[in-house]
Amino acid sequence: MTKKQVITIAGGGSTYTPGIIQAVLKDSERLPLEEIRLYDINQERNDDMKLVIDFMLKQEGHDNVKLISTENPAIAFTGCDFVFSQIRVGGMKMREQDEKIALKHGLVGQETCGLGGFAYGLRSMGGLLEVVGYVQQYAPEAWILNYTNPESIISEAVRRQYPGIKMINACDMTISIEDTMAANYGYDHTNWVSSYYGLNHFGWYTEIYDKELKRDIMPELIEKLISQKMDVTDANAGDTSWQEAFGMMSVITKDFPTHIPNNYLEYYLYPDMVVEKADKNYTRANMVMNGREKNTKEMANKIREGKTEDVLNFNFGVHGEYIVDMATSILNDEHRRFMLIVPNQGAIPNLREDAVVEVPAYVGATGVEPISLRNPIPDFHKGLMEAQVAAEKLLVDAYFEGSYQKALQAFTLNQTVPSARVAKIVLDEMIEANKEYWPELS
Ligand code: G6P
Ligand code: MN
């Protein structure tokens, strides 16, 4: 019998928590639970979430699982087995700033890409390093499963400060792309073995082998993508911005039909189109605040009022399942395959060794075993990635050195930025907006 696990969710008040817990409960044989700890610096959100999770535990017959919510790191982390990290330093309010400041100056305004992503990166590094520090202090044996954004930047920062850390960095975007392609074009993605390379939110599929059909189906998926845009089928069904994001996969594939792209490449390849269709007064952050955040608050309020019907009446998607699959793969040494964000070290042979890349990897009790591509990648992808890696490294340098010059270099090199002039204007405005969060840059 597997030992019952203590799971701490850092950023417990997040709207993603119910989906994660739902997935954990669904898999309670492979991931038996002793205790769930919600750790958050925002007590109100964390208390709301405690109500929701308590309701879920009772409804699913798991009331033997202990549940706490706390702002105290010693209570949150001491002796835990897994930390799921999903903190968002500055919350949605600062996401809104990231998006709007960039857009105001005619640049892509996005959560993880472009200068919005860099602003978030400079906030997020400190927050996550703090969490990692707590885990080192209170639960050095615990595995951290991190999906705090922006992930490439976070991974680079953590790797510099804690080189041997037991942390897995994963993003749900590839699984969500595969899920969506399979649903739209009539496949079962659980039969797929995918090959992919890139950086986080910045990569390409090279092969999708279907174990049932016994062939690489990427060529036919490319044809399908070109001839018919996909509908969003998962938790984001009906969401217009996700609909557009998946639609952009068809646009990119039409222009570059050698690979299947990650939809996030739209921000680097077509920044002008992205800015043109954006509403600079109502960005993605506003949609999320008025959607997912409101729904979550409503869930808590319904429970508070003693309602028991239709409380959890929405689809939480694949995000939670992905995290639970990783945890069980470690716990039960399952050697499942995931796309993970890891130090390159030869996985992409013609890219610098110290880049943080996203490639397939197997996960078991001893951790992550990334796959080496063996073949060099084409110049187009390599050139794009090299510029992005250099920009991200400069940003991490800026964080650790407190260097304005490095930050300006990072902002200028970002592929969504056409001129150093605008890079500097945006940087200066973002410094003001992020006074509470960024290290001082001089
Ligand atoms: C995907 C990405 C995440 C990102 C999220 C944003 O799941 O992998 O990294 O944070 O989308 O979604 P939202 O609905 O908040 O815009
Ligand atoms: Mn992601």
GROMACS .gro file of C-alpha atoms and ligand atoms in nm:
model
  459
    1MET     CA    1   0.000   0.000   0.000
    2THR     CA    2   0.135   0.339  -0.095
    3LYS     CA    3   0.182   0.570   0.202
    4LYS     CA    4  -0.087   0.835   0.226
    5GLN     CA    5   0.041   1.163   0.092
    6VAL     CA    6   0.044   1.517   0.225
    7ILE     CA    7  -0.002   1.767  -0.057
    8THR     CA    8   0.059   2.138  -0.019
    9ILE     CA    9  -0.080   2.371  -0.281
   10ALA     CA   10   0.120   2.694  -0.298
   11GLY     CA   11  -0.122   2.951  -0.430
   12GLY     CA   12  -0.406   2.750  -0.278
   13GLY     CA   13  -0.659   3.028  -0.342
   14SER     CA   14  -0.614   2.998  -0.720
   15THR     CA   15  -0.911   2.921  -0.943
   16TYR     CA   16  -0.719   2.613  -1.059
   17THR     CA   17  -0.733   2.445  -0.717
   18PRO     CA   18  -1.078   2.278  -0.751
   19GLY     CA   19  -0.975   2.116  -1.080
   20ILE     CA   20  -0.659   1.981  -0.924
   21ILE     CA   21  -0.840   1.841  -0.623
   22GLN     CA   22  -1.105   1.689  -0.846
   23ALA     CA   23  -0.831   1.510  -1.040
   24VAL     CA   24  -0.659   1.398  -0.718
   25LEU     CA   25  -0.981   1.253  -0.582
   26LYS     CA   26  -1.052   1.075  -0.909
   27ASP     CA   27  -0.715   0.904  -0.881
   28SER     CA   28  -0.713   0.839  -0.509
   29GLU     CA   29  -0.600   0.477  -0.554
   30ARG     CA   30  -0.279   0.583  -0.720
   31LEU     CA   31  -0.244   0.896  -0.507
   32PRO     CA   32  -0.389   0.821  -0.163
   33LEU     CA   33  -0.435   1.129   0.050
   34GLU     CA   34  -0.362   1.202   0.411
   35GLU     CA   35  -0.388   1.578   0.404
   36ILE     CA   36  -0.436   1.878   0.176
   37ARG     CA   37  -0.279   2.206   0.279
   38LEU     CA   38  -0.375   2.527   0.103
   39TYR     CA   39  -0.100   2.784   0.136
   40ASP     CA   40  -0.167   3.138   0.018
   41ILE     CA   41  -0.074   3.491   0.121
   42ASN     CA   42  -0.427   3.605   0.033
   43GLN     CA   43  -0.630   3.483   0.327
   44GLU     CA   44  -0.970   3.567   0.186
   45ARG     CA   45  -0.920   3.369  -0.133
   46ASN     CA   46  -0.765   3.084   0.062
   47ASP     CA   47  -1.057   3.069   0.305
   48ASP     CA   48  -1.304   3.066   0.014
   49MET     CA   49  -1.111   2.782  -0.140
   50LYS     CA   50  -1.107   2.589   0.185
   51LEU     CA   51  -1.486   2.599   0.185
   52VAL     CA   52  -1.499   2.475  -0.172
   53ILE     CA   53  -1.248   2.194  -0.120
   54ASP     CA   54  -1.412   2.089   0.205
   55PHE     CA   55  -1.741   2.066   0.015
   56MET     CA   56  -1.576   1.855  -0.256
   57LEU     CA   57  -1.417   1.618  -0.005
   58LYS     CA   58  -1.750   1.558   0.167
   59GLN     CA   59  -1.941   1.525  -0.156
   60GLU     CA   60  -1.696   1.267  -0.291
   61GLY     CA   61  -1.688   1.073   0.037
   62HIS     CA   62  -1.332   1.171   0.129
   63ASP     CA   63  -1.407   1.343   0.459
   64ASN     CA   64  -1.127   1.144   0.622
   65VAL     CA   65  -0.876   1.363   0.437
   66LYS     CA   66  -0.745   1.640   0.660
   67LEU     CA   67  -0.775   1.990   0.515
   68ILE     CA   68  -0.614   2.313   0.629
   69SER     CA   69  -0.564   2.661   0.487
   70THR     CA   70  -0.276   2.870   0.613
   71GLU     CA   71  -0.056   3.170   0.551
   72ASN     CA   72   0.216   3.021   0.768
   73PRO     CA   73   0.493   2.849   0.569
   74ALA     CA   74   0.605   2.629   0.858
   75ILE     CA   75   0.254   2.488   0.893
   76ALA     CA   76   0.209   2.463   0.517
   77PHE     CA   77   0.529   2.283   0.427
   78THR     CA   78   0.662   2.088   0.727
   79GLY     CA   79   0.680   1.722   0.631
   80CYS     CA   80   0.473   1.745   0.313
   81ASP     CA   81   0.533   1.499   0.027
   82PHE     CA   82   0.434   1.710  -0.274
   83VAL     CA   83   0.414   2.081  -0.335
   84PHE     CA   84   0.201   2.188  -0.630
   85SER     CA   85   0.305   2.542  -0.706
   86GLN     CA   86   0.073   2.780  -0.884
   87ILE     CA   87   0.143   3.113  -0.723
   88ARG     CA   88   0.074   3.435  -0.917
   89VAL     CA   89   0.274   3.719  -0.769
   90GLY     CA   90   0.066   4.037  -0.790
   91GLY     CA   91  -0.248   3.847  -0.886
   92MET     CA   92  -0.476   3.927  -1.179
   93LYS     CA   93  -0.451   4.299  -1.105
   94MET     CA   94  -0.084   4.297  -1.202
   95ARG     CA   95  -0.151   4.068  -1.499
   96GLU     CA   96  -0.385   4.342  -1.619
   97GLN     CA   97  -0.104   4.599  -1.583
   98ASP     CA   98   0.141   4.378  -1.776
   99GLU     CA   99  -0.103   4.341  -2.062
  100LYS     CA  100  -0.222   4.701  -2.070
  101ILE     CA  101   0.113   4.880  -2.041
  102ALA     CA  102   0.257   4.684  -2.334
  103LEU     CA  103  -0.055   4.734  -2.546
  104LYS     CA  104  -0.062   5.104  -2.473
  105HIS     CA  105   0.272   5.128  -2.653
  106GLY     CA  106   0.160   4.916  -2.945
  107LEU     CA  107   0.323   4.593  -2.825
  108VAL     CA  108   0.184   4.247  -2.752
  109GLY     CA  109   0.023   4.254  -2.408
  110GLN     CA  110   0.021   3.897  -2.284
  111GLU     CA  111   0.056   3.704  -1.960
  112THR     CA  112   0.373   3.505  -2.040
  113CYS     CA  113   0.492   3.631  -2.380
  114GLY     CA  114   0.643   3.962  -2.477
  115LEU     CA  115   0.713   4.236  -2.226
  116GLY     CA  116   0.408   4.150  -2.015
  117GLY     CA  117   0.566   3.809  -1.961
  118PHE     CA  118   0.897   3.970  -1.870
  119ALA     CA  119   0.728   4.199  -1.619
  120TYR     CA  120   0.558   3.896  -1.469
  121GLY     CA  121   0.892   3.713  -1.472
  122LEU     CA  122   1.058   3.982  -1.264
  123ARG     CA  123   0.775   3.955  -1.010
  124SER     CA  124   0.748   3.580  -1.014
  125MET     CA  125   1.112   3.480  -0.963
  126GLY     CA  126   1.128   3.621  -0.610
  127GLY     CA  127   0.795   3.465  -0.513
  128LEU     CA  128   0.887   3.121  -0.632
  129LEU     CA  129   1.239   3.131  -0.490
  130GLU     CA  130   1.076   3.207  -0.156
  131VAL     CA  131   0.849   2.902  -0.186
  132VAL     CA  132   1.141   2.683  -0.289
  133GLY     CA  133   1.338   2.815   0.009
  134TYR     CA  134   1.054   2.713   0.243
  135VAL     CA  135   1.042   2.367   0.092
  136GLN     CA  136   1.419   2.331   0.135
  137GLN     CA  137   1.380   2.434   0.497
  138TYR     CA  138   1.066   2.245   0.599
  139ALA     CA  139   1.036   1.951   0.359
  140PRO     CA  140   1.365   1.893   0.177
  141GLU     CA  141   1.249   1.551   0.055
  142ALA     CA  142   0.931   1.682  -0.107
  143TRP     CA  143   0.884   1.700  -0.482
  144ILE     CA  144   0.779   2.038  -0.617
  145LEU     CA  145   0.559   2.024  -0.925
  146ASN     CA  146   0.575   2.372  -1.063
  147TYR     CA  147   0.347   2.538  -1.312
  148THR     CA  148   0.397   2.892  -1.190
  149ASN     CA  149   0.455   3.117  -1.491
  150PRO     CA  150   0.647   3.233  -1.682
  151GLU     CA  151   0.798   2.891  -1.662
  152SER     CA  152   1.121   2.914  -1.861
  153ILE     CA  153   1.226   3.220  -1.661
  154ILE     CA  154   1.125   3.067  -1.329
  155SER     CA  155   1.308   2.743  -1.405
  156GLU     CA  156   1.623   2.929  -1.498
  157ALA     CA  157   1.612   3.134  -1.177
  158VAL     CA  158   1.548   2.835  -0.951
  159ARG     CA  159   1.819   2.631  -1.121
  160ARG     CA  160   2.073   2.906  -1.055
  161GLN     CA  161   1.992   2.933  -0.685
  162TYR     CA  162   1.905   2.569  -0.606
  163PRO     CA  163   2.085   2.349  -0.864
  164GLY     CA  164   1.992   2.011  -0.712
  165ILE     CA  165   1.628   2.090  -0.633
  166LYS     CA  166   1.362   1.819  -0.664
  167MET     CA  167   1.139   2.025  -0.888
  168ILE     CA  168   0.954   1.939  -1.208
  169ASN     CA  169   0.844   2.221  -1.434
  170ALA     CA  170   0.550   2.142  -1.652
  171CYS     CA  171   0.301   2.327  -1.867
  172ASP     CA  172  -0.038   2.193  -1.970
  173MET     CA  173  -0.037   2.360  -2.312
  174THR     CA  174   0.094   2.065  -2.513
  175ILE     CA  175  -0.153   1.825  -2.353
  176SER     CA  176  -0.430   2.074  -2.417
  177ILE     CA  177  -0.325   2.114  -2.783
  178GLU     CA  178  -0.320   1.735  -2.826
  179ASP     CA  179  -0.655   1.697  -2.654
  180THR     CA  180  -0.806   1.964  -2.880
  181MET     CA  181  -0.658   1.824  -3.203
  182ALA     CA  182  -0.776   1.474  -3.119
  183ALA     CA  183  -1.129   1.589  -3.035
  184ASN     CA  184  -1.156   1.802  -3.350
  185TYR     CA  185  -1.009   1.562  -3.600
  186GLY     CA  186  -1.133   1.232  -3.462
  187TYR     CA  187  -0.841   1.066  -3.283
  188ASP     CA  188  -0.774   0.932  -2.936
  189HIS     CA  189  -0.477   1.122  -2.800
  190THR     CA  190  -0.414   0.865  -2.529
  191ASN     CA  191  -0.265   0.655  -2.811
  192TRP     CA  192  -0.020   0.927  -2.906
  193VAL     CA  193   0.352   0.938  -2.848
  194SER     CA  194   0.449   1.293  -2.936
  195SER     CA  195   0.786   1.439  -3.018
  196TYR     CA  196   0.828   1.808  -2.965
  197TYR     CA  197   1.098   2.064  -2.897
  198GLY     CA  198   1.116   2.426  -2.800
  199LEU     CA  199   1.105   2.655  -2.504
  200ASN     CA  200   0.799   2.693  -2.285
  201HIS     CA  201   0.506   2.839  -2.483
  202PHE     CA  202   0.744   2.839  -2.780
  203GLY     CA  203   0.782   2.507  -2.958
  204TRP     CA  204   0.697   2.267  -3.238
  205TYR     CA  205   0.582   1.908  -3.283
  206THR     CA  206   0.805   1.697  -3.505
  207GLU     CA  207   0.612   1.372  -3.493
  208ILE     CA  208   0.290   1.236  -3.344
  209TYR     CA  209   0.302   0.859  -3.349
  210ASP     CA  210  -0.033   0.687  -3.297
  211LYS     CA  211   0.016   0.349  -3.130
  212GLU     CA  212  -0.322   0.215  -3.251
  213LEU     CA  213  -0.289   0.334  -3.609
  214LYS     CA  214   0.081   0.246  -3.602
  215ARG     CA  215   0.194   0.551  -3.797
  216ASP     CA  216   0.308   0.909  -3.762
  217ILE     CA  217  -0.013   1.109  -3.799
  218MET     CA  218   0.152   1.452  -3.798
  219PRO     CA  219   0.137   1.490  -4.179
  220GLU     CA  220  -0.239   1.429  -4.182
  221LEU     CA  221  -0.291   1.657  -3.879
  222ILE     CA  222  -0.106   1.932  -4.064
  223GLU     CA  223  -0.340   1.892  -4.361
  224LYS     CA  224  -0.641   1.902  -4.131
  225LEU     CA  225  -0.517   2.208  -3.944
  226ILE     CA  226  -0.467   2.390  -4.272
  227SER     CA  227  -0.811   2.307  -4.407
  228GLN     CA  228  -1.021   2.338  -4.093
  229LYS     CA  229  -0.970   2.552  -3.782
  230MET     CA  230  -1.028   2.380  -3.450
  231ASP     CA  231  -1.306   2.442  -3.200
  232VAL     CA  232  -1.212   2.464  -2.836
  233THR     CA  233  -1.340   2.150  -2.670
  234ASP     CA  234  -1.200   2.152  -2.318
  235ALA     CA  235  -1.268   2.360  -2.006
  236ASN     CA  236  -1.233   2.674  -2.219
  237ALA     CA  237  -1.508   2.578  -2.465
  238GLY     CA  238  -1.703   2.887  -2.568
  239ASP     CA  239  -1.419   3.117  -2.464
  240THR     CA  240  -1.354   3.349  -2.758
  241SER     CA  241  -0.990   3.424  -2.683
  242TRP     CA  242  -0.901   3.055  -2.660
  243GLN     CA  243  -1.099   2.999  -2.976
  244GLU     CA  244  -0.881   3.257  -3.151
  245ALA     CA  245  -0.564   3.115  -3.000
  246PHE     CA  246  -0.636   2.768  -3.137
  247GLY     CA  247  -0.745   2.925  -3.465
  248MET     CA  248  -0.399   3.081  -3.492
  249MET     CA  249  -0.251   2.731  -3.504
  250SER     CA  250  -0.409   2.701  -3.850
  251VAL     CA  251  -0.268   3.036  -3.961
  252ILE     CA  252   0.083   2.945  -3.845
  253THR     CA  253   0.065   2.595  -3.995
  254LYS     CA  254  -0.048   2.736  -4.331
  255ASP     CA  255   0.255   2.962  -4.347
  256PHE     CA  256   0.500   2.710  -4.202
  257PRO     CA  257   0.364   2.362  -4.282
  258THR     CA  258   0.670   2.160  -4.180
  259HIS     CA  259   0.570   2.125  -3.813
  260ILE     CA  260   0.273   2.171  -3.579
  261PRO     CA  261   0.331   2.487  -3.374
  262ASN     CA  262   0.244   2.570  -3.017
  263ASN     CA  263  -0.033   2.830  -3.045
  264TYR     CA  264   0.170   3.072  -2.828
  265LEU     CA  265   0.406   3.128  -3.122
  266GLU     CA  266   0.146   3.369  -3.258
  267TYR     CA  267   0.284   3.636  -3.024
  268TYR     CA  268   0.635   3.610  -3.167
  269LEU     CA  269   0.552   3.544  -3.532
  270TYR     CA  270   0.254   3.778  -3.580
  271PRO     CA  271   0.279   4.046  -3.310
  272ASP     CA  272   0.125   4.306  -3.542
  273MET     CA  273  -0.189   4.095  -3.594
  274VAL     CA  274  -0.216   4.025  -3.223
  275VAL     CA  275  -0.196   4.392  -3.131
  276GLU     CA  276  -0.444   4.488  -3.401
  277LYS     CA  277  -0.715   4.257  -3.273
  278ALA     CA  278  -0.653   4.332  -2.902
  279ASP     CA  279  -0.880   4.560  -2.700
  280LYS     CA  280  -0.639   4.772  -2.498
  281ASN     CA  281  -0.903   4.855  -2.241
  282TYR     CA  282  -1.032   4.504  -2.185
  283THR     CA  283  -0.763   4.237  -2.189
  284ARG     CA  284  -0.744   3.868  -2.101
  285ALA     CA  285  -0.693   3.957  -1.733
  286ASN     CA  286  -1.030   4.136  -1.734
  287MET     CA  287  -1.196   3.834  -1.891
  288VAL     CA  288  -1.048   3.600  -1.632
  289MET     CA  289  -1.143   3.831  -1.344
  290ASN     CA  290  -1.499   3.854  -1.473
  291GLY     CA  291  -1.515   3.484  -1.555
  292ARG     CA  292  -1.317   3.224  -1.364
  293GLU     CA  293  -1.254   3.443  -1.060
  294LYS     CA  294  -1.620   3.542  -1.024
  295ASN     CA  295  -1.734   3.183  -1.069
  296THR     CA  296  -1.500   3.070  -0.794
  297LYS     CA  297  -1.623   3.337  -0.557
  298GLU     CA  298  -1.980   3.233  -0.640
  299MET     CA  299  -1.900   2.871  -0.563
  300ALA     CA  300  -1.778   2.969  -0.218
  301ASN     CA  301  -2.080   3.192  -0.158
  302LYS     CA  302  -2.326   2.918  -0.255
  303ILE     CA  303  -2.161   2.684  -0.006
  304ARG     CA  304  -2.170   2.954   0.259
  305GLU     CA  305  -2.544   2.988   0.200
  306GLY     CA  306  -2.585   2.615   0.244
  307LYS     CA  307  -2.670   2.534  -0.119
  308THR     CA  308  -2.569   2.189  -0.227
  309GLU     CA  309  -2.685   2.168  -0.587
  310ASP     CA  310  -2.499   2.287  -0.895
  311VAL     CA  311  -2.215   2.416  -0.684
  312LEU     CA  312  -1.938   2.254  -0.888
  313ASN     CA  313  -2.123   2.293  -1.209
  314PHE     CA  314  -1.836   2.348  -1.449
  315ASN     CA  315  -1.569   2.160  -1.635
  316PHE     CA  316  -1.220   2.195  -1.490
  317GLY     CA  317  -1.035   2.053  -1.791
  318VAL     CA  318  -0.714   1.854  -1.830
  319HIS     CA  319  -0.491   2.081  -1.621
  320GLY     CA  320  -0.549   1.896  -1.292
  321GLU     CA  321  -0.519   1.552  -1.448
  322TYR     CA  322  -0.183   1.641  -1.594
  323ILE     CA  323  -0.043   1.736  -1.255
  324VAL     CA  324  -0.187   1.431  -1.085
  325ASP     CA  325  -0.041   1.206  -1.357
  326MET     CA  326   0.302   1.354  -1.285
  327ALA     CA  327   0.267   1.303  -0.911
  328THR     CA  328   0.155   0.941  -0.949
  329SER     CA  329   0.429   0.875  -1.200
  330ILE     CA  330   0.684   0.975  -0.935
  331LEU     CA  331   0.506   0.805  -0.648
  332ASN     CA  332   0.445   0.474  -0.824
  333ASP     CA  333   0.747   0.487  -1.055
  334GLU     CA  334   0.523   0.473  -1.360
  335HIS     CA  335   0.764   0.619  -1.616
  336ARG     CA  336   0.497   0.812  -1.800
  337ARG     CA  337   0.591   1.050  -2.075
  338PHE     CA  338   0.529   1.426  -2.050
  339MET     CA  339   0.654   1.745  -2.215
  340LEU     CA  340   0.872   1.901  -1.948
  341ILE     CA  341   1.079   2.213  -1.904
  342VAL     CA  342   1.436   2.103  -1.835
  343PRO     CA  343   1.797   2.218  -1.875
  344ASN     CA  344   1.894   2.137  -2.233
  345GLN     CA  345   2.225   1.959  -2.173
  346GLY     CA  346   2.231   1.812  -2.520
  347ALA     CA  347   1.862   1.722  -2.557
  348ILE     CA  348   1.854   1.966  -2.851
  349PRO     CA  349   2.207   1.908  -2.976
  350ASN     CA  350   2.262   2.232  -3.169
  351LEU     CA  351   2.121   2.464  -2.902
  352ARG     CA  352   2.327   2.601  -2.613
  353GLU     CA  353   2.364   2.349  -2.332
  354ASP     CA  354   2.244   2.585  -2.062
  355ALA     CA  355   1.914   2.677  -2.228
  356VAL     CA  356   1.596   2.576  -2.049
  357VAL     CA  357   1.398   2.379  -2.307
  358GLU     CA  358   1.068   2.194  -2.335
  359VAL     CA  359   1.107   1.837  -2.462
  360PRO     CA  360   0.953   1.495  -2.397
  361ALA     CA  361   1.072   1.329  -2.077
  362TYR     CA  362   0.988   1.022  -1.873
  363VAL     CA  363   0.903   1.061  -1.506
  364GLY     CA  364   0.964   0.801  -1.237
  365ALA     CA  365   1.062   0.765  -0.874
  366THR     CA  366   1.407   0.911  -0.933
  367GLY     CA  367   1.278   1.211  -1.123
  368VAL     CA  368   1.291   1.326  -1.483
  369GLU     CA  369   1.467   1.160  -1.775
  370PRO     CA  370   1.452   1.389  -2.078
  371ILE     CA  371   1.484   1.252  -2.428
  372SER     CA  372   1.760   1.365  -2.659
  373LEU     CA  373   1.646   1.458  -3.009
  374ARG     CA  374   1.979   1.347  -3.151
  375ASN     CA  375   1.915   1.545  -3.472
  376PRO     CA  376   1.991   1.915  -3.500
  377ILE     CA  377   1.693   2.149  -3.532
  378PRO     CA  378   1.640   2.376  -3.836
  379ASP     CA  379   1.783   2.729  -3.848
  380PHE     CA  380   1.443   2.900  -3.843
  381HIS     CA  381   1.345   2.745  -3.511
  382LYS     CA  382   1.696   2.763  -3.375
  383GLY     CA  383   1.730   3.132  -3.455
  384LEU     CA  384   1.399   3.217  -3.291
  385MET     CA  385   1.481   3.010  -2.985
  386GLU     CA  386   1.832   3.147  -2.945
  387ALA     CA  387   1.708   3.505  -2.936
  388GLN     CA  388   1.439   3.413  -2.685
  389VAL     CA  389   1.677   3.215  -2.463
  390ALA     CA  390   1.926   3.501  -2.460
  391ALA     CA  391   1.652   3.751  -2.373
  392GLU     CA  392   1.527   3.531  -2.088
  393LYS     CA  393   1.878   3.476  -1.953
  394LEU     CA  394   1.938   3.850  -1.955
  395LEU     CA  395   1.617   3.900  -1.761
  396VAL     CA  396   1.726   3.648  -1.497
  397ASP     CA  397   2.066   3.822  -1.480
  398ALA     CA  398   1.881   4.151  -1.431
  399TYR     CA  399   1.690   3.999  -1.140
  400PHE     CA  400   1.994   3.858  -0.958
  401GLU     CA  401   2.227   4.151  -1.034
  402GLY     CA  402   1.967   4.426  -0.993
  403SER     CA  403   2.083   4.551  -1.331
  404TYR     CA  404   1.881   4.806  -1.528
  405GLN     CA  405   2.113   4.762  -1.827
  406LYS     CA  406   2.051   4.385  -1.841
  407ALA     CA  407   1.677   4.442  -1.810
  408LEU     CA  408   1.686   4.688  -2.097
  409GLN     CA  409   1.886   4.441  -2.308
  410ALA     CA  410   1.633   4.167  -2.229
  411PHE     CA  411   1.339   4.392  -2.316
  412THR     CA  412   1.506   4.503  -2.640
  413LEU     CA  413   1.591   4.151  -2.751
  414ASN     CA  414   1.240   4.019  -2.689
  415GLN     CA  415   1.105   3.913  -3.028
  416THR     CA  416   0.783   4.110  -2.988
  417VAL     CA  417   0.972   4.442  -2.958
  418PRO     CA  418   1.068   4.640  -3.271
  419SER     CA  419   1.290   4.910  -3.116
  420ALA     CA  420   1.508   4.986  -2.814
  421ARG     CA  421   1.322   5.315  -2.782
  422VAL     CA  422   0.990   5.150  -2.706
  423ALA     CA  423   1.162   4.883  -2.495
  424LYS     CA  424   1.297   5.156  -2.268
  425ILE     CA  425   0.968   5.343  -2.243
  426VAL     CA  426   0.783   5.026  -2.146
  427LEU     CA  427   1.055   4.917  -1.905
  428ASP     CA  428   1.046   5.252  -1.726
  429GLU     CA  429   0.669   5.244  -1.700
  430MET     CA  430   0.673   4.887  -1.577
  431ILE     CA  431   0.932   4.973  -1.310
  432GLU     CA  432   0.686   5.227  -1.172
  433ALA     CA  433   0.393   4.987  -1.184
  434ASN     CA  434   0.593   4.706  -1.020
  435LYS     CA  435   0.755   4.903  -0.736
  436GLU     CA  436   0.614   4.667  -0.476
  437TYR     CA  437   0.734   4.355  -0.653
  438TRP     CA  438   1.048   4.396  -0.862
  439PRO     CA  439   1.400   4.412  -0.723
  440GLU     CA  440   1.548   4.759  -0.754
  441LEU     CA  441   1.718   4.799  -1.092
  442SER     CA  442   2.010   5.041  -1.122
  443G6P     C1  443  -0.251   2.773  -2.047
  443G6P     C2  444  -0.104   2.790  -2.026
  443G6P     C3  445  -0.079   2.853  -1.892
  443G6P     C4  446  -0.151   2.985  -1.885
  443G6P     C5  447  -0.299   2.966  -1.910
  443G6P     C6  448  -0.367   3.102  -1.921
  443G6P     O1  449  -0.302   2.680  -1.956
  443G6P     O2  450  -0.033   2.670  -2.032
  443G6P     O3  451   0.059   2.870  -1.876
  443G6P     O4  452  -0.133   3.046  -1.759
  443G6P     O5  453  -0.317   2.897  -2.030
  443G6P     O6  454  -0.504   3.086  -1.928
  443G6P     P1  455  -0.603   3.205  -1.895
  443G6P     O7  456  -0.736   3.144  -1.913
  443G6P     O8  457  -0.572   3.247  -1.754
  443G6P     O9  458  -0.574   3.314  -1.993
  444MN      MN  459   0.178   2.711  -1.966
   0.00000   0.00000   0.00000
